Coordinates of C-alpha atoms and ligand atoms in Angstrom, one line a residue:
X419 CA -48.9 25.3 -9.2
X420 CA -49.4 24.7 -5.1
X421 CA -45.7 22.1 -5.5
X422 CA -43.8 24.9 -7.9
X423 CA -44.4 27.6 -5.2
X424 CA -43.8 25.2 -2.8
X425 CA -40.4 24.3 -4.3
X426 CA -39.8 28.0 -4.7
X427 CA -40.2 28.5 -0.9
X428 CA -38.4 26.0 0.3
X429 CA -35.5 27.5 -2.4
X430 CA -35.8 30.9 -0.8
X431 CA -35.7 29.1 2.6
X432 CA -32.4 27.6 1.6
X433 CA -31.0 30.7 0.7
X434 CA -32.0 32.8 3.4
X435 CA -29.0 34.8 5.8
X436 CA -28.8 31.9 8.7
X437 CA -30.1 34.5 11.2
X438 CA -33.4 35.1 9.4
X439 CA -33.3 31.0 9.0
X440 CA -33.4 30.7 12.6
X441 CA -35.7 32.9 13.8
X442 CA -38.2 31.1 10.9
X443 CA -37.2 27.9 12.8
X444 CA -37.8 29.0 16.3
X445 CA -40.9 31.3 15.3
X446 CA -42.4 27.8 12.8
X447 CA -41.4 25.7 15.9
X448 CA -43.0 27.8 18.3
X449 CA -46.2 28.4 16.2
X450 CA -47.2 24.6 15.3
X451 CA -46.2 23.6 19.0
X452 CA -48.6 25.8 19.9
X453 CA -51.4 25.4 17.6
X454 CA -51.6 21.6 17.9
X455 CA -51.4 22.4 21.8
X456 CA -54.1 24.7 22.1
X457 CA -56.1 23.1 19.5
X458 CA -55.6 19.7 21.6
X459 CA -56.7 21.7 24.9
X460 CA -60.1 23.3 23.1
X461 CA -60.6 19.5 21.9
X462 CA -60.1 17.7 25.1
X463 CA -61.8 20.2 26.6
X464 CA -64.9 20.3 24.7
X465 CA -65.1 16.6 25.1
X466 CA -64.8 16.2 28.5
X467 CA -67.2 19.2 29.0
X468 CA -69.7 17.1 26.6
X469 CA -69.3 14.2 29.1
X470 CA -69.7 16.2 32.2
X471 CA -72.6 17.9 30.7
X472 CA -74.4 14.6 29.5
X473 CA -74.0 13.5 33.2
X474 CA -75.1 16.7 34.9
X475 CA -78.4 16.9 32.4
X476 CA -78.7 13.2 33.4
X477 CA -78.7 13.7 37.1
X478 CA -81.1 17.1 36.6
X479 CA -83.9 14.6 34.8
X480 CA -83.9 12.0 37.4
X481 CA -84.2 14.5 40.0
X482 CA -87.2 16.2 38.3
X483 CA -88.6 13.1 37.5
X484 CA -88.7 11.6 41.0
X485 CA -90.0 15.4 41.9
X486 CA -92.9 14.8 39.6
X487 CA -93.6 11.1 40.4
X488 CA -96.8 12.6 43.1
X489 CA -97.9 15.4 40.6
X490 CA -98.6 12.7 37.9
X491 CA -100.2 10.3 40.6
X492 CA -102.2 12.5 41.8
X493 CA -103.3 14.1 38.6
X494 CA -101.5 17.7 39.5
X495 CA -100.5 19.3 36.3
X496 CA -99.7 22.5 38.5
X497 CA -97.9 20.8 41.0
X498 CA -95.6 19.5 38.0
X499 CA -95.7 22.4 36.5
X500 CA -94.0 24.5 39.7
X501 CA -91.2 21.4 39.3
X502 CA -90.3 21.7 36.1
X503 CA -90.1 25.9 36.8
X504 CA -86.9 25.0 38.7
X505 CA -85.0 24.5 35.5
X506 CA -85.0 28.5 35.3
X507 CA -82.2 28.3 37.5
X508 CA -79.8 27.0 34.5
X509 CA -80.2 29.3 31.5
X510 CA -79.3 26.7 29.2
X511 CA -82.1 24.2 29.8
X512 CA -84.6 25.3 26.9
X513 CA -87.7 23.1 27.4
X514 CA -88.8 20.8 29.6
X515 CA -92.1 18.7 29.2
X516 CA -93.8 16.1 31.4
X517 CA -95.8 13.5 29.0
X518 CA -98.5 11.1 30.5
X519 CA -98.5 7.9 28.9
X520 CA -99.6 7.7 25.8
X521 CA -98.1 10.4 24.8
X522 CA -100.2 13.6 25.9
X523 CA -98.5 16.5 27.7
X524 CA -98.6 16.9 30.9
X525 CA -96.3 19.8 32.2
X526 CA -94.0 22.2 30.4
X527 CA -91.3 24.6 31.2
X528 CA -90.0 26.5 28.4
X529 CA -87.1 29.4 29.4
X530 CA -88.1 33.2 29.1
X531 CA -87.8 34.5 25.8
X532 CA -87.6 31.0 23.6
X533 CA -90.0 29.3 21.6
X534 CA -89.3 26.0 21.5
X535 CA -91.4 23.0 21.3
X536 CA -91.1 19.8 23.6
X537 CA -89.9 16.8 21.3
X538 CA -92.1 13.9 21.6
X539 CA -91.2 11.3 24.6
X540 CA -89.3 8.3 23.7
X541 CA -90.3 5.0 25.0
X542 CA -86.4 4.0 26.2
X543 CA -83.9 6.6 28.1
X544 CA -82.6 8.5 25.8
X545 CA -79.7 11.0 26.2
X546 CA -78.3 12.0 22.8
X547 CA -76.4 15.2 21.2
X548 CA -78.5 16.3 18.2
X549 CA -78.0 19.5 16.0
X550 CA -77.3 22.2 19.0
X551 CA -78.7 20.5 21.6
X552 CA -78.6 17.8 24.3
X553 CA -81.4 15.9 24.2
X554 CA -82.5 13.9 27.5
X555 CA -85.9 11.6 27.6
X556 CA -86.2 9.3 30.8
X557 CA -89.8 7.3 31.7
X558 CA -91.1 8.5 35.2
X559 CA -91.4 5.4 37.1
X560 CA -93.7 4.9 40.5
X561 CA -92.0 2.0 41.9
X562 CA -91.2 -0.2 38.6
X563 CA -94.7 1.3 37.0
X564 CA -94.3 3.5 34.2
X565 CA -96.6 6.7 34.9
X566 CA -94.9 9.2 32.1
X567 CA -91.8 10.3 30.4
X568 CA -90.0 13.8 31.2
X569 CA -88.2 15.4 28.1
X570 CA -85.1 18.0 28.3
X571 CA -83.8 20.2 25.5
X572 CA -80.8 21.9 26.5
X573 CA -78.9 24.1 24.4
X574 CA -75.4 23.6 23.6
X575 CA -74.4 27.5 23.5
X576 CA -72.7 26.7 26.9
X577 CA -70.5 24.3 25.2
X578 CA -69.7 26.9 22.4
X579 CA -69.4 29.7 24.4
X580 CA -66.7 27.3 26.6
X581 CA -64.8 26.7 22.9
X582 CA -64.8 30.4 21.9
X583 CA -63.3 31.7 25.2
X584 CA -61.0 28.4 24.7
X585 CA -60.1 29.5 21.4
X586 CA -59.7 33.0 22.4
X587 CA -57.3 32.2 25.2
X588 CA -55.6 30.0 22.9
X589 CA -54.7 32.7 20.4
X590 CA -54.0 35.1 22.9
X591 CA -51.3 32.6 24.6
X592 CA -50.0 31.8 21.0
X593 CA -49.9 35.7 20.3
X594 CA -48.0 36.4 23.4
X595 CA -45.9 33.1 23.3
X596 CA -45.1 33.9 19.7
X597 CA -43.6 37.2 20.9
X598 CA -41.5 35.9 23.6
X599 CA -40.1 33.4 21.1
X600 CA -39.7 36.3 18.5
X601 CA -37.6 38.2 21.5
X602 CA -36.2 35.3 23.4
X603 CA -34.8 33.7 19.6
X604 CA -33.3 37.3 18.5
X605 CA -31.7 37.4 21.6
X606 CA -30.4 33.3 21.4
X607 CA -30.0 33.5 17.8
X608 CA -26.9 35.5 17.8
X609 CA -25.7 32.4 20.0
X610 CA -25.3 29.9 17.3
X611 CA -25.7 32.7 13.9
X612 CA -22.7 35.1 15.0
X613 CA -19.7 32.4 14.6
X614 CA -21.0 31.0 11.8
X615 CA -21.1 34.3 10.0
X616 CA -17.8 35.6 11.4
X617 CA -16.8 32.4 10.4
X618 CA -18.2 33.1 7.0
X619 CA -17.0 36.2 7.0
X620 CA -13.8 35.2 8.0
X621 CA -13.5 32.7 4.9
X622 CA -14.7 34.9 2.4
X623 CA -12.0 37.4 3.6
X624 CA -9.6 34.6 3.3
X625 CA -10.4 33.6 -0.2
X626 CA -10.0 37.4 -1.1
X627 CA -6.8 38.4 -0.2
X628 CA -5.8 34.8 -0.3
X629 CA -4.1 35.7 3.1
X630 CA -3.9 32.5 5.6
X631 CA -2.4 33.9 8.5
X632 CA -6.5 35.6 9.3
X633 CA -8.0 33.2 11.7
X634 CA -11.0 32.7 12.9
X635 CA -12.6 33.6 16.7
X636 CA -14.0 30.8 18.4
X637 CA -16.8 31.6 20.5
X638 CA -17.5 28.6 22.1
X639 CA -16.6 25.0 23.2
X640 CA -19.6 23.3 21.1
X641 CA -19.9 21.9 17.6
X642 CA -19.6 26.0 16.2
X643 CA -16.1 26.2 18.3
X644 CA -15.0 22.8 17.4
X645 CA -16.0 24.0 13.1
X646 CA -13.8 27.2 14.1
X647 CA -10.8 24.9 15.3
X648 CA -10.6 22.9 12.3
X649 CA -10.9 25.8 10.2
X650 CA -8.6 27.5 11.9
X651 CA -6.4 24.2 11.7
X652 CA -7.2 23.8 7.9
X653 CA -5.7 27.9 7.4
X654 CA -3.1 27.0 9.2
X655 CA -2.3 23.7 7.5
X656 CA -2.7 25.6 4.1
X657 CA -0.7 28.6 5.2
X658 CA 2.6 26.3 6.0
X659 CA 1.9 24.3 2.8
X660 CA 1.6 28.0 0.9
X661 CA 4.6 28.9 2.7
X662 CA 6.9 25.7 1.7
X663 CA 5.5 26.5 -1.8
X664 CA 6.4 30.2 -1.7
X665 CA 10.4 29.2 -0.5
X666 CA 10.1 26.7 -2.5
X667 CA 9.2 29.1 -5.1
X668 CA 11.9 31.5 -4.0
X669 CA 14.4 28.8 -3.7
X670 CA 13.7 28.1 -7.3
X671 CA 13.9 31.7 -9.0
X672 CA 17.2 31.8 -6.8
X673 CA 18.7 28.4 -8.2
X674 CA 17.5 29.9 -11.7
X675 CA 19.3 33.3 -11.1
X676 CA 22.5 31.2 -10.5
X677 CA 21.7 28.6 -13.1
X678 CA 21.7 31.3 -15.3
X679 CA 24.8 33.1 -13.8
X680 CA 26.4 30.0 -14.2
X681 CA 25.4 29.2 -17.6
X682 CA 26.2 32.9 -18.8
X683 CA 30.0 32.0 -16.8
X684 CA 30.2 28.6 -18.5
X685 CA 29.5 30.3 -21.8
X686 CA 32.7 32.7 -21.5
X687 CA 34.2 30.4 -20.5
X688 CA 33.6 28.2 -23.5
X689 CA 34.4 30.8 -25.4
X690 CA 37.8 31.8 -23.9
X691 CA 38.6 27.7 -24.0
X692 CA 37.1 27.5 -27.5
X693 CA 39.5 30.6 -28.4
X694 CA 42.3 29.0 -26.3
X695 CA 41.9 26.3 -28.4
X696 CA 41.9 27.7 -31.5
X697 CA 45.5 28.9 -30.5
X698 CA 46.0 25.7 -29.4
X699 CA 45.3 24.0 -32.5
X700 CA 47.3 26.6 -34.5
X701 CA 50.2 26.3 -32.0
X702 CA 50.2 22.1 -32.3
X703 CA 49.8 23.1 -35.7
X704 CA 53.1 24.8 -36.0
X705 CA 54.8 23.0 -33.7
X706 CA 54.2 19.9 -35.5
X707 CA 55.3 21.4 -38.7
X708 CA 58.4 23.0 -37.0
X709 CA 58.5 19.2 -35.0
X710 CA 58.4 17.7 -38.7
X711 CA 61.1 20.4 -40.5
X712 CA 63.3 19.2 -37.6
X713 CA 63.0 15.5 -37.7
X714 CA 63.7 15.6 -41.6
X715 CA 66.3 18.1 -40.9
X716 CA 68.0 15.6 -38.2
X717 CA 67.2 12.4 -40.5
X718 CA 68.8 14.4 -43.5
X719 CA 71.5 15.8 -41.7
X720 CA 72.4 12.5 -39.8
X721 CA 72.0 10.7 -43.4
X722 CA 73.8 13.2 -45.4
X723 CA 76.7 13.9 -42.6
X724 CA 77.6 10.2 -42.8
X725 CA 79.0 10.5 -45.8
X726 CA 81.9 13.5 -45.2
X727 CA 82.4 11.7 -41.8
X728 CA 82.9 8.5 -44.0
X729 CA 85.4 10.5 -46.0
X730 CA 87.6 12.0 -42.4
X731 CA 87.7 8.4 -41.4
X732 CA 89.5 6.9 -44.4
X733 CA 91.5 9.8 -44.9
X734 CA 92.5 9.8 -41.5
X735 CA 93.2 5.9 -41.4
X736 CA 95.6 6.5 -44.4
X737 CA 97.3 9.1 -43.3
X738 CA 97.8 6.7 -40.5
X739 CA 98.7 4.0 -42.4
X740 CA 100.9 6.0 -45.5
X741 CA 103.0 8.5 -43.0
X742 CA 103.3 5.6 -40.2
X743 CA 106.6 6.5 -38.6
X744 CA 106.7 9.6 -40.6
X745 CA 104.6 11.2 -38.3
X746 CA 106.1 12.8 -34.8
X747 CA 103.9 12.3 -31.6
X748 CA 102.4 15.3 -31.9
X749 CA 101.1 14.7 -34.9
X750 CA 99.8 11.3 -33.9
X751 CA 98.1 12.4 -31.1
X752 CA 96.4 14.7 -33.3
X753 CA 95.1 11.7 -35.8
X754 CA 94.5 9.6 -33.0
X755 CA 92.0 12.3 -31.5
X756 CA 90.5 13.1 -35.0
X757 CA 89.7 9.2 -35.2
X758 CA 88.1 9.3 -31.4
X759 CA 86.2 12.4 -32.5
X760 CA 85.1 10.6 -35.8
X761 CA 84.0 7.3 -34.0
X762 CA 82.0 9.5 -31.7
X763 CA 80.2 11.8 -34.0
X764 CA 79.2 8.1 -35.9
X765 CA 77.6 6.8 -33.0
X766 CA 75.5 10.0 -32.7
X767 CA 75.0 10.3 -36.2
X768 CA 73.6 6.7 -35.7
X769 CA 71.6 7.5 -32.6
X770 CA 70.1 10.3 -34.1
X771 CA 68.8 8.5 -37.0
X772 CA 67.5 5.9 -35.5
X773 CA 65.4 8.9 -32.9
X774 CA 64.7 10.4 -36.3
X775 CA 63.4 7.1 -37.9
X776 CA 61.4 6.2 -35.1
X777 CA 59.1 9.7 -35.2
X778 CA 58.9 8.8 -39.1
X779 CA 55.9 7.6 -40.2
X780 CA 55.9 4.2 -41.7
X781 CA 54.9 2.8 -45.1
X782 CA 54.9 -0.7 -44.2
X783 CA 52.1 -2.3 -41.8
X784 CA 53.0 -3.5 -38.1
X785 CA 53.9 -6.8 -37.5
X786 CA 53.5 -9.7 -35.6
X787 CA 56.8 -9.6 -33.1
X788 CA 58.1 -11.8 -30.7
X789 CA 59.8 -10.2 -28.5
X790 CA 61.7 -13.2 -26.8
X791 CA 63.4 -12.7 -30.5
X792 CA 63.6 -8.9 -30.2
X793 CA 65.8 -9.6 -27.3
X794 CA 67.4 -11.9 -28.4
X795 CA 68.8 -10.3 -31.5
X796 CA 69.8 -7.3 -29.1
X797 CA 71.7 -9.6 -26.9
X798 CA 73.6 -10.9 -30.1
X799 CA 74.5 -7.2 -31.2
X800 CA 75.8 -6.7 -27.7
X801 CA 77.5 -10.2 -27.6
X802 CA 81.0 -8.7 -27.3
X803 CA 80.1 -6.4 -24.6
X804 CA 78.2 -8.9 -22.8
X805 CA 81.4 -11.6 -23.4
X806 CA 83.6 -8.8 -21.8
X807 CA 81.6 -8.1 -19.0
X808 CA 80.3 -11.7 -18.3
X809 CA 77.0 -10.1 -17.9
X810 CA 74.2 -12.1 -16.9
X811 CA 70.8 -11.6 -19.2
X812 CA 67.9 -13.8 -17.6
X813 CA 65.0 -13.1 -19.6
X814 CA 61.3 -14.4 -18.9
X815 CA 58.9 -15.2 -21.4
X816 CA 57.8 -12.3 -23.7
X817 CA 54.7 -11.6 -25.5
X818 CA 54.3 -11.2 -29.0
X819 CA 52.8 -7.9 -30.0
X820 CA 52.0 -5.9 -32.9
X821 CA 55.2 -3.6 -33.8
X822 CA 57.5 -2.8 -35.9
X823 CA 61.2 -5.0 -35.4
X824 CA 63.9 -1.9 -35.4
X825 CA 61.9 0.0 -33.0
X826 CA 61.7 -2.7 -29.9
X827 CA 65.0 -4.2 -31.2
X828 CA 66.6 -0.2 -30.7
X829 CA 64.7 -0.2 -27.1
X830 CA 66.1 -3.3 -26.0
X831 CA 69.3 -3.1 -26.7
X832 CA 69.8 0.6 -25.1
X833 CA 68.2 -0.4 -22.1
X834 CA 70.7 -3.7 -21.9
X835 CA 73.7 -1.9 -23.3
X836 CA 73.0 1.0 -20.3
X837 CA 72.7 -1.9 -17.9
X838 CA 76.0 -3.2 -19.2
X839 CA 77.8 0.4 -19.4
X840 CA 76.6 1.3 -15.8
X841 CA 78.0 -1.4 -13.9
X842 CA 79.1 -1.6 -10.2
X843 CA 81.6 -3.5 -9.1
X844 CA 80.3 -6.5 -9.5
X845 CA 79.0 -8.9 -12.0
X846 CA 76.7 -7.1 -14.3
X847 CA 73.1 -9.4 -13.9
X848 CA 70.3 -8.2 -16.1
X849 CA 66.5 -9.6 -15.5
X850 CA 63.6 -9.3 -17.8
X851 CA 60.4 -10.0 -17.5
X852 CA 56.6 -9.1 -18.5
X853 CA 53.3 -9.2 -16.6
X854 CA 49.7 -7.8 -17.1
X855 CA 48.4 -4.9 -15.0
X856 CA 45.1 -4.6 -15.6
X857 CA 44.6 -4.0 -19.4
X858 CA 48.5 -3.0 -20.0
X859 CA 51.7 -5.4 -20.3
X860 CA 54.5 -3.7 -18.2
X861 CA 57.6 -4.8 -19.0
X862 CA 60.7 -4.2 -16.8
X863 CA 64.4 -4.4 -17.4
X864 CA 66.3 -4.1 -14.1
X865 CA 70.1 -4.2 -13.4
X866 CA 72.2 -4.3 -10.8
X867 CA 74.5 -1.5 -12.0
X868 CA 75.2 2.4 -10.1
X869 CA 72.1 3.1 -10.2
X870 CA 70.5 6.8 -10.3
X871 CA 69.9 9.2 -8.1
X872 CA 66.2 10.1 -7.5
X873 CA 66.4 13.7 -8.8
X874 CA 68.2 12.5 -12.5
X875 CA 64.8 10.0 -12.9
X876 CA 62.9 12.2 -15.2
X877 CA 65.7 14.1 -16.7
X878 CA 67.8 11.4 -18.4
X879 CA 65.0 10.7 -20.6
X880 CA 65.7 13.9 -22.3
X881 CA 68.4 13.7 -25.3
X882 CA 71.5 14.3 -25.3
X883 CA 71.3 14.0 -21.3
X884 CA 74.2 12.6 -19.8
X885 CA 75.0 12.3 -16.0
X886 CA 78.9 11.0 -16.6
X887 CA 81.4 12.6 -18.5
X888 CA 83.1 10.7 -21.5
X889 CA 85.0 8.2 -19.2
X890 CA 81.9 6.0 -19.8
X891 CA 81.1 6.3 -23.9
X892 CA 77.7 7.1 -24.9
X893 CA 75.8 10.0 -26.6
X894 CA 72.7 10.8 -24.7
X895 CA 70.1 9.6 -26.6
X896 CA 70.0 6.0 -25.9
X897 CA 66.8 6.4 -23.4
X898 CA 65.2 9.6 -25.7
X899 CA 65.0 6.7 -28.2
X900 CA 63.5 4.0 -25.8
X901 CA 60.5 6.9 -24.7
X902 CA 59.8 8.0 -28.3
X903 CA 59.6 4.3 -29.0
X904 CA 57.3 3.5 -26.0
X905 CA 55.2 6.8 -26.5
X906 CA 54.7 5.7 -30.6
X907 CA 52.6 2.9 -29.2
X908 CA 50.8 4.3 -26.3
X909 CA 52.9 3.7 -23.6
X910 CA 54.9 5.1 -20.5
X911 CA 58.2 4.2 -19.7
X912 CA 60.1 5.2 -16.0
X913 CA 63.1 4.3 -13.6
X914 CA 62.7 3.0 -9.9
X915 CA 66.3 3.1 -8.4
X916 CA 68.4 4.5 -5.9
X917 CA 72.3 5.2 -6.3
X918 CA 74.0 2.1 -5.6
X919 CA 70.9 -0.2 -5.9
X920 CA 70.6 -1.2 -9.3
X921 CA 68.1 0.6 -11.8
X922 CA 64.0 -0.6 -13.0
X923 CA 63.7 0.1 -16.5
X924 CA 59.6 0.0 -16.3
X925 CA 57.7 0.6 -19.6
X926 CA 54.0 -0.3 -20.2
X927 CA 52.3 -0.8 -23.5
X928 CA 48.5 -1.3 -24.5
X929 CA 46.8 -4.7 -24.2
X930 CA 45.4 -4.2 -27.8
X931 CA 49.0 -4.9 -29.3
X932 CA 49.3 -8.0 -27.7
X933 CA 48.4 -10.8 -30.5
X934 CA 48.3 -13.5 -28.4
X935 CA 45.5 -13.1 -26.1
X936 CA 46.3 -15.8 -23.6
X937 CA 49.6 -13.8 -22.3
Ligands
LIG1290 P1 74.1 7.5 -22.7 O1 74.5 7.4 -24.1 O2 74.8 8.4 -21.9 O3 74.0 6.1 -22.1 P2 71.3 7.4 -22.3 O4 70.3 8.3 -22.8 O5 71.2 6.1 -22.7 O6 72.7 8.1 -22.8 O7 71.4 7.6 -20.8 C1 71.3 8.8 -20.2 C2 72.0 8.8 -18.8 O8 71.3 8.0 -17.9 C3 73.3 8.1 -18.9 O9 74.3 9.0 -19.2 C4 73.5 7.6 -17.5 O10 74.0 8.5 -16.7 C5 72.1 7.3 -17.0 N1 71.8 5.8 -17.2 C6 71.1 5.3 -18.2 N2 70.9 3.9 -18.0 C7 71.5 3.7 -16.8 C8 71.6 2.5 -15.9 N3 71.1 1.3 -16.3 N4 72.2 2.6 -14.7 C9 72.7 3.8 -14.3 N5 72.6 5.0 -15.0 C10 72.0 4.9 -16.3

């Protein structure tokens, strides 16, 4: 019961408002340092007032008993009597007997007003404390001779009467020094309570509004100011982290706004590409269609024109031949230039079967080419213009790739027959060779002929592009050909030349046709 409202004390204790906790500290503080003060002051007072009492009794006896040495001599019972009557002078001393030896009274004394009774004599000195009173019994001596024994009884209301006013002072000090502590710690109080509450206060404002620019006020330079510092350092520490995380925060919502401005953007404009290439599609669409309807129209046309043209050229060869001499020179210039025109329109016929043949798609599977061979068999189709030129053809080792035989035979043999058409002055020297740049196999073909002016390099690739007029023969489609070839298997074709300097015929092709890997 006593430890359970013991416990609940010290509970309340805990919980008390710091202020009230203080003042219960000072005021307990000040109360027990008090009590055990003033009760060690009654106590070391009562003993030392035992002692000094036991001493001054002790003195008082021997002077009485040296006072009644004669009376008991001389057989004076009166004499003794008028001795032992001093003792009236201190109150205190109730009784005081002279005994003869042998234990008869001699004298008495007993003070006004009591009744007490002498206690018999002891044979020894005695001096002894016993239930109130301060017993003293001391032999009367005449020289070393024993002639009786005085007895004193004094009471101990002295002593008590000493403790009470002791006790009383005591309580009146601890009265009056409990209600200087009560004023001086209400005063002192607010010393070390009033930062801890504002700082309490402070806090709880804090964690309300969940503001952390508040700040604390520091008081004072001691352990309170120092608590208000680092709390002051902590809201500040917390505010700059609160503020990162708010821009942080801001930053974010911003980068969503434009992530979603952007998506919302990329989404039109996925739409508008996905519509673009829808028309694209349709558009490839019809241009491969119309791309097709005109490659079968130029294959059929080419095919089917060679016939008629057949026809012109026999007919006109026998008129030649039937009316030889018949004819006047009018008329034979007239046949000659019907023959020229028929010649010509068979090369183009030619050409343009071959450009339609190559965009055709094939039936047969690639093959394994070599094309040292390729060039080799365009070199023998050009033998008579390469025998009339004296050209030179130095080729270098070629791969062998995966093609088809007309295709790379039609490509060589433009690009050496160009070479051998566009001449300079001097000997016609054609060099080919083939090296590896980086995945591709780039292949070049390079004369020493005209050459081409910068401005004409990506225009005579076009058909039917021509930059001389017919004093050189051709048709303009000998280098459409070599590109459709080229771009059939993946690759690029270009010129590097300069009038006057000779022409690069430079085509690449993939890696992955080469069947050798080793080249
Ligand atoms: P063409 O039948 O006229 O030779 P091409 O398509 O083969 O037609 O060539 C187109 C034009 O490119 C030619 O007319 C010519 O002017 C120029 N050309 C082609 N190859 C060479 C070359 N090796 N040197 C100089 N010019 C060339």
């Amino acid at each position: 019961m006593a430890i359970t409202s013991l416990s609940t004390w010290g509970h309340d204790v805990r919980n008390m408002p710091i202020r009230q906790k203080l003042m219960l500290i000072v005021m307990a503080t000040t109360a027990v340092a008090l009590v055990l003060a003033g009760v060690g002051i009654v106590f070391a007072d009562f003993m030392l007032f035992r002692g000094y009492l036991k001493n001054d009794l002790s003195a008082l006896a021997n002077i009485i008993a040296e006072n009644t040495t004669a009376s008991l001599s001389f057989e004076d019972p009166a004499a003794a009597a008028e001795t032992l009557a001093t003792l009236h002078s201190r109150p205190h001393v109730v009784t005081g007997c002279v005994f003869k030896n042998g234990g008869a009274l001699f004298a008495e004394y007993t003070r006004p007003g009591a009744s007490a009774v002498c206690p018999p004599p002891q044979s020894a000195r005695v001096i002894r404390f016993d239930r109130g009173i301060l017993l003293v019994s001391r032999p009367i001596l005449l020289n070393t001779h024993r002639l009786g024994t005085l007895v004193l009884v004094y009471d101990l209301g002295e002593v008590y009467e000493r403790v009470q006013l002791y006790g009383a002072t005591v309580i009146a000090v601890f009265l009056f020094a409990t209600l200087i502590a009560f004023l001086l710690s209400s005063r002192l109080r607010s010393l070390i309570a009033t930062p801890i509450i504002d700082l309490a206060r402070v806090a709880t404002r804090v964690s309300n509004s969940r503001d952390y620019r508040i700040r604390a006020q520091k008081f004072s330079n001691d352990e309170s100011g120092l608590l208000v510092e680092a709390f002051n350092e902590m809201l500040a520490g917390i505010q700059s982290r609160d503020n990162g995380l708010q821009e942080a925060l801001l930053a974010r919502e911003v980068a969503l706004k434009d992530a979603q401005k952007a998506r919302e953007s990329l989404e039109t404009s996925l739409a508008s590409v996905a519509r673009l290439n829808r028309q694209l599609r349709t558009s490839n669409e019809n241009l491969a269609r119309s791309n097709e309807d005109l490659e079968r129209f130029a294959f059929i046309a080419s095919h089917d024109l060679q016939e008629p043209l057949r026809m012109i050229t026999i007919y006109s060869q026998l008129l030649v031949r039937r009316y030889a001499g018949m004819l006047d020179t009018e008329a034979a210039n007239y046949v000659e230039t019907i023959e020229g025109g028929t010649k010509r329109m068979r090369l183009l016929l030619a050409d343009l079967l071959t450009y339609a043949e190559i965009g055709a798609r094939s039936e047969e599977p690639a093959q394994a080419i070599d094309l040292n061979v390729i060039v080799e068999t365009a070199r023998e189709n050009l033998a008579v213009s390469i025998a009339e030129t004296g050209a030179i053809v130095n080729v270098a080792p070629l791969p062998v790739i995966r093609g088809f035989e007309s295709h790379f035979t039609a490509l060589f043999q433009n690009l050496i027959s160009n070479s051998i058409k566009y001449r300079s002055d001097r000997q016609p020297e054609i060099n080919i060779d083939a090296i590896r740049v980086n995945e591709d196999l780039q292949i070049c073909v390079a004369d020493n002929g005209i050459g081409i002016a910068p401005e004409y390099h990506s225009k005579i690739f076009a058909a039917f592009k021509r930059l001389h007029g017919q004093k050189i023969p051709g048709t303009g489609i000998g280098l459409a050909i070599c590109q459709r070839v080229i771009e059939r298997y993946g690759g690029r074709i270009w010129v590097e030349s300069d009038l006057g300097h000779g022409s690069k015929f430079i085509f690449t092709l993939p890696g992955s046709l080469l069947v050798a890997t080793g080249f």
